[in-house]
């Protein structure tokens, strides 16, 4: 099968979306599928992957890639790369990693356009709250992870903090909820050592 994956952010950018795209592309490639990742992220060196990466394809190249593909998957929808799906009968799969609408349920014009595109595809959500936030039915499939990186080594770990937040400091990641929860816990137990790691 020929799989075209759109991931607005990808290597050398670092983050959850980039990692999920990498895991899926590597696994599908190892299963014998042909995989091409299209991304807006720039990179000047050699590509360290066994699959192809096309960076910032122009509209004609994008249409050519869609013509090549058997299935077009969006890992978080990007209007800049989704529009060719309107002109194609190819299967269009959209994986929702975060909420499309960020401002307390209010939809921007871009958000409305993204919700309109969801009708064209098969939607996958990574959690029940994300599934509940989109305007079309979706299948819940949790994100993959690399078990060579994430290992349980509790007996070798000395805990220095009670809570740790790791992620981009943007509203859709919930760091504000984390801070409010710590404030409520402080009423019960005054000292909860906590660390926030991330930028944004």
CSV table of C-alpha atoms in Angstrom, one decimal:
chain,number,residue,atom,x,y,z
A,1,UNK,CA,0.0,0.0,0.0
A,2,UNK,CA,1.1,3.6,-0.7
A,3,UNK,CA,0.6,5.8,2.3
A,4,UNK,CA,0.9,9.5,2.2
A,5,UNK,CA,1.1,11.1,5.7
A,6,UNK,CA,0.7,14.8,6.4
A,7,UNK,CA,2.3,16.0,9.6
A,8,UNK,CA,2.6,19.8,9.7
A,9,UNK,CA,5.4,19.5,12.2
A,10,UNK,CA,8.1,16.8,11.8
A,11,UNK,CA,11.8,16.1,12.4
A,12,UNK,CA,13.9,18.1,13.3
A,13,UNK,CA,11.1,19.6,15.3
A,14,UNK,CA,10.5,17.7,18.5
A,15,UNK,CA,7.1,16.9,20.0
A,16,UNK,CA,4.3,14.4,20.4
A,17,UNK,CA,2.9,14.9,16.9
A,18,UNK,CA,6.4,14.5,15.4
A,19,UNK,CA,7.0,11.3,17.4
A,20,UNK,CA,3.7,9.7,16.5
A,21,UNK,CA,4.2,10.4,12.8
A,22,UNK,CA,7.7,8.9,13.0
A,23,UNK,CA,6.5,5.7,14.8
A,24,UNK,CA,3.6,5.2,12.3
A,25,UNK,CA,5.8,5.9,9.3
A,26,UNK,CA,8.6,3.6,10.5
A,27,UNK,CA,6.2,0.7,11.4
A,28,UNK,CA,4.2,0.9,8.2
A,29,UNK,CA,7.5,1.0,6.2
A,30,UNK,CA,8.8,-2.0,8.1
A,31,UNK,CA,5.6,-3.9,7.2
A,32,UNK,CA,6.4,-3.4,3.5
A,33,UNK,CA,4.2,-0.4,2.7
A,34,UNK,CA,5.6,2.6,0.7
A,35,UNK,CA,5.4,5.7,2.9
A,36,UNK,CA,5.9,9.4,2.2
A,37,UNK,CA,5.6,12.1,4.9
A,38,UNK,CA,4.8,15.6,3.9
A,39,UNK,CA,5.6,18.4,6.3
A,40,UNK,CA,6.0,22.1,6.7
A,41,UNK,CA,9.1,21.7,8.9
A,42,UNK,CA,12.4,22.6,7.2
A,43,UNK,CA,15.5,20.5,7.3
A,44,UNK,CA,18.8,21.2,5.5
A,45,UNK,CA,20.7,17.9,6.0
A,46,UNK,CA,20.3,14.4,4.8
A,47,UNK,CA,17.1,12.7,5.8
A,48,UNK,CA,17.8,10.0,8.4
A,49,UNK,CA,14.8,7.8,7.5
A,50,UNK,CA,14.1,4.7,5.4
A,51,UNK,CA,11.0,6.4,4.1
A,52,UNK,CA,10.7,9.6,2.0
A,53,UNK,CA,10.1,13.0,3.4
A,54,UNK,CA,8.8,15.8,1.2
A,55,UNK,CA,9.2,19.3,2.8
A,56,UNK,CA,6.9,22.1,1.9
A,57,UNK,CA,5.5,20.6,-1.4
A,58,UNK,CA,4.0,23.2,-3.7
A,59,UNK,CA,0.4,22.7,-4.8
A,60,UNK,CA,1.3,20.8,-8.0
A,61,UNK,CA,3.6,18.4,-6.1
A,62,UNK,CA,0.9,17.9,-3.5
A,63,UNK,CA,-1.6,16.8,-6.1
A,64,UNK,CA,1.0,14.5,-7.7
A,65,UNK,CA,1.7,12.9,-4.3
A,66,UNK,CA,-2.0,12.4,-3.7
A,67,UNK,CA,-2.3,10.8,-7.1
A,68,UNK,CA,0.5,8.4,-6.1
A,69,UNK,CA,-1.0,7.4,-2.8
A,70,UNK,CA,-3.6,4.7,-2.0
A,71,UNK,CA,-4.5,6.5,1.3
A,72,UNK,CA,-4.0,10.0,2.5
A,73,UNK,CA,-3.6,10.4,6.3
A,74,UNK,CA,-3.5,13.6,8.2
A,75,UNK,CA,-1.9,13.5,11.6
A,76,UNK,CA,-3.7,16.5,12.9
A,77,UNK,CA,-5.5,18.3,10.1
A,78,UNK,CA,-3.7,21.1,8.2
A,79,UNK,CA,-5.7,23.1,5.7
A,80,UNK,CA,-2.6,23.8,3.7
A,81,UNK,CA,-2.2,20.1,2.9
A,82,UNK,CA,-5.8,18.9,3.2
A,83,UNK,CA,-7.4,20.8,0.3
A,84,UNK,CA,-6.4,18.2,-2.4
A,85,UNK,CA,-8.7,15.6,-0.6
A,86,UNK,CA,-11.7,17.6,-1.9
A,87,UNK,CA,-10.8,16.7,-5.5
A,88,UNK,CA,-10.0,13.1,-4.8
A,89,UNK,CA,-11.9,9.9,-4.1
A,90,UNK,CA,-8.9,8.4,-2.3
A,91,UNK,CA,-9.5,7.3,1.4
A,92,UNK,CA,-8.8,10.3,3.6
A,93,UNK,CA,-8.0,9.6,7.3
A,94,UNK,CA,-7.7,12.3,9.9
A,95,UNK,CA,-6.1,11.6,13.3
A,96,UNK,CA,-7.0,14.2,15.9
A,97,UNK,CA,-4.2,14.8,18.4
A,98,UNK,CA,-5.6,17.9,20.0
A,99,UNK,CA,-8.7,20.0,20.0
A,100,UNK,CA,-9.5,22.0,16.8
A,101,UNK,CA,-11.3,24.7,18.8
A,102,UNK,CA,-9.1,26.2,21.6
A,103,UNK,CA,-10.9,29.4,22.7
A,104,UNK,CA,-13.5,28.0,25.1
A,105,UNK,CA,-15.5,26.3,22.4
A,106,UNK,CA,-15.6,29.3,20.1
A,107,UNK,CA,-14.8,28.5,16.5
A,108,UNK,CA,-12.6,30.6,14.3
A,109,UNK,CA,-12.9,30.7,10.6
A,110,UNK,CA,-10.0,28.2,10.3
A,111,UNK,CA,-11.7,26.0,12.9
A,112,UNK,CA,-15.0,26.0,10.9
A,113,UNK,CA,-13.1,25.1,7.7
A,114,UNK,CA,-11.3,22.2,9.5
A,115,UNK,CA,-14.6,20.9,10.9
A,116,UNK,CA,-16.1,21.1,7.3
A,117,UNK,CA,-13.2,18.9,6.0
A,118,UNK,CA,-13.9,16.3,8.7
A,119,UNK,CA,-17.0,15.2,6.7
A,120,UNK,CA,-14.7,14.1,3.8
A,121,UNK,CA,-12.6,11.8,5.9
A,122,UNK,CA,-12.6,8.9,8.4
A,123,UNK,CA,-11.8,10.4,11.8
A,124,UNK,CA,-9.6,9.0,14.6
A,125,UNK,CA,-9.4,10.6,18.0
A,126,UNK,CA,-6.7,9.8,20.6
A,127,UNK,CA,-9.0,10.2,23.6
A,128,UNK,CA,-12.7,10.4,24.5
A,129,UNK,CA,-12.5,14.2,25.2
A,130,UNK,CA,-10.9,14.8,21.8
A,131,UNK,CA,-13.6,12.6,20.2
A,132,UNK,CA,-16.3,14.6,21.9
A,133,UNK,CA,-14.9,17.9,20.7
A,134,UNK,CA,-15.1,17.1,16.9
A,135,UNK,CA,-18.2,17.5,14.8
A,136,UNK,CA,-18.1,14.1,13.1
A,137,UNK,CA,-18.1,10.5,14.4
A,138,UNK,CA,-14.7,9.1,15.2
A,139,UNK,CA,-12.9,5.9,16.3
A,140,UNK,CA,-10.8,6.2,19.4
A,141,UNK,CA,-7.3,4.8,18.9
A,142,UNK,CA,-4.8,5.8,21.5
A,143,UNK,CA,-1.4,7.1,20.5
A,144,UNK,CA,1.5,4.6,19.9
A,145,UNK,CA,4.7,4.9,21.9
A,146,UNK,CA,8.2,3.6,21.5
A,147,UNK,CA,8.8,0.9,24.1
A,148,UNK,CA,12.6,1.2,23.5
A,149,UNK,CA,12.3,4.7,25.0
A,150,UNK,CA,9.6,4.3,27.7
A,151,UNK,CA,10.5,1.5,30.2
A,152,UNK,CA,9.3,1.0,33.7
A,153,UNK,CA,12.3,1.0,35.9
A,154,UNK,CA,10.7,2.0,39.2
A,155,UNK,CA,13.2,0.1,41.4
A,156,UNK,CA,16.1,2.1,39.8
A,157,UNK,CA,14.4,5.5,40.2
A,158,UNK,CA,14.5,7.8,43.2
A,159,UNK,CA,11.5,10.0,43.3
A,160,UNK,CA,12.3,13.7,44.0
A,161,UNK,CA,8.9,15.2,43.0
A,162,UNK,CA,5.3,14.3,43.6
A,163,UNK,CA,4.1,15.7,40.2
A,164,UNK,CA,5.8,16.3,36.9
A,165,UNK,CA,4.3,18.0,33.8
A,166,UNK,CA,6.1,17.6,30.5
A,167,UNK,CA,4.8,19.3,27.4
A,168,UNK,CA,4.4,22.4,25.4
A,169,UNK,CA,3.1,25.4,27.5
A,170,UNK,CA,0.0,26.0,25.4
A,171,UNK,CA,-3.6,26.0,26.6
A,172,UNK,CA,-4.6,22.7,24.8
A,173,UNK,CA,-2.0,20.7,26.9
A,174,UNK,CA,-3.8,21.6,30.2
A,175,UNK,CA,-0.9,23.1,32.2
A,176,UNK,CA,-3.4,25.6,33.6
A,177,UNK,CA,-5.5,22.8,34.9
A,178,UNK,CA,-2.4,21.2,36.4
A,179,UNK,CA,-1.6,24.5,38.3
A,180,UNK,CA,-5.2,24.9,39.5
A,181,UNK,CA,-5.2,21.3,40.8
A,182,UNK,CA,-2.0,21.9,42.7
A,183,UNK,CA,-3.6,25.0,44.3
A,184,UNK,CA,-6.6,22.9,45.4
A,185,UNK,CA,-4.3,20.2,46.8
A,186,UNK,CA,-2.4,22.8,48.8
A,187,UNK,CA,-5.5,23.2,50.9
A,188,UNK,CA,-5.2,19.6,51.9
A,189,UNK,CA,-1.5,19.2,52.1
A,190,UNK,CA,0.6,22.3,51.9
A,191,UNK,CA,3.7,21.0,50.1
A,192,UNK,CA,3.5,19.1,46.9
A,193,UNK,CA,6.8,19.3,45.1
A,194,UNK,CA,6.0,19.8,41.4
A,195,UNK,CA,8.0,20.5,38.2
A,196,UNK,CA,6.9,21.9,34.9
A,197,UNK,CA,9.1,21.1,31.9
A,198,UNK,CA,8.4,22.7,28.5
A,199,UNK,CA,8.3,25.9,26.5
A,200,UNK,CA,5.8,27.8,24.6
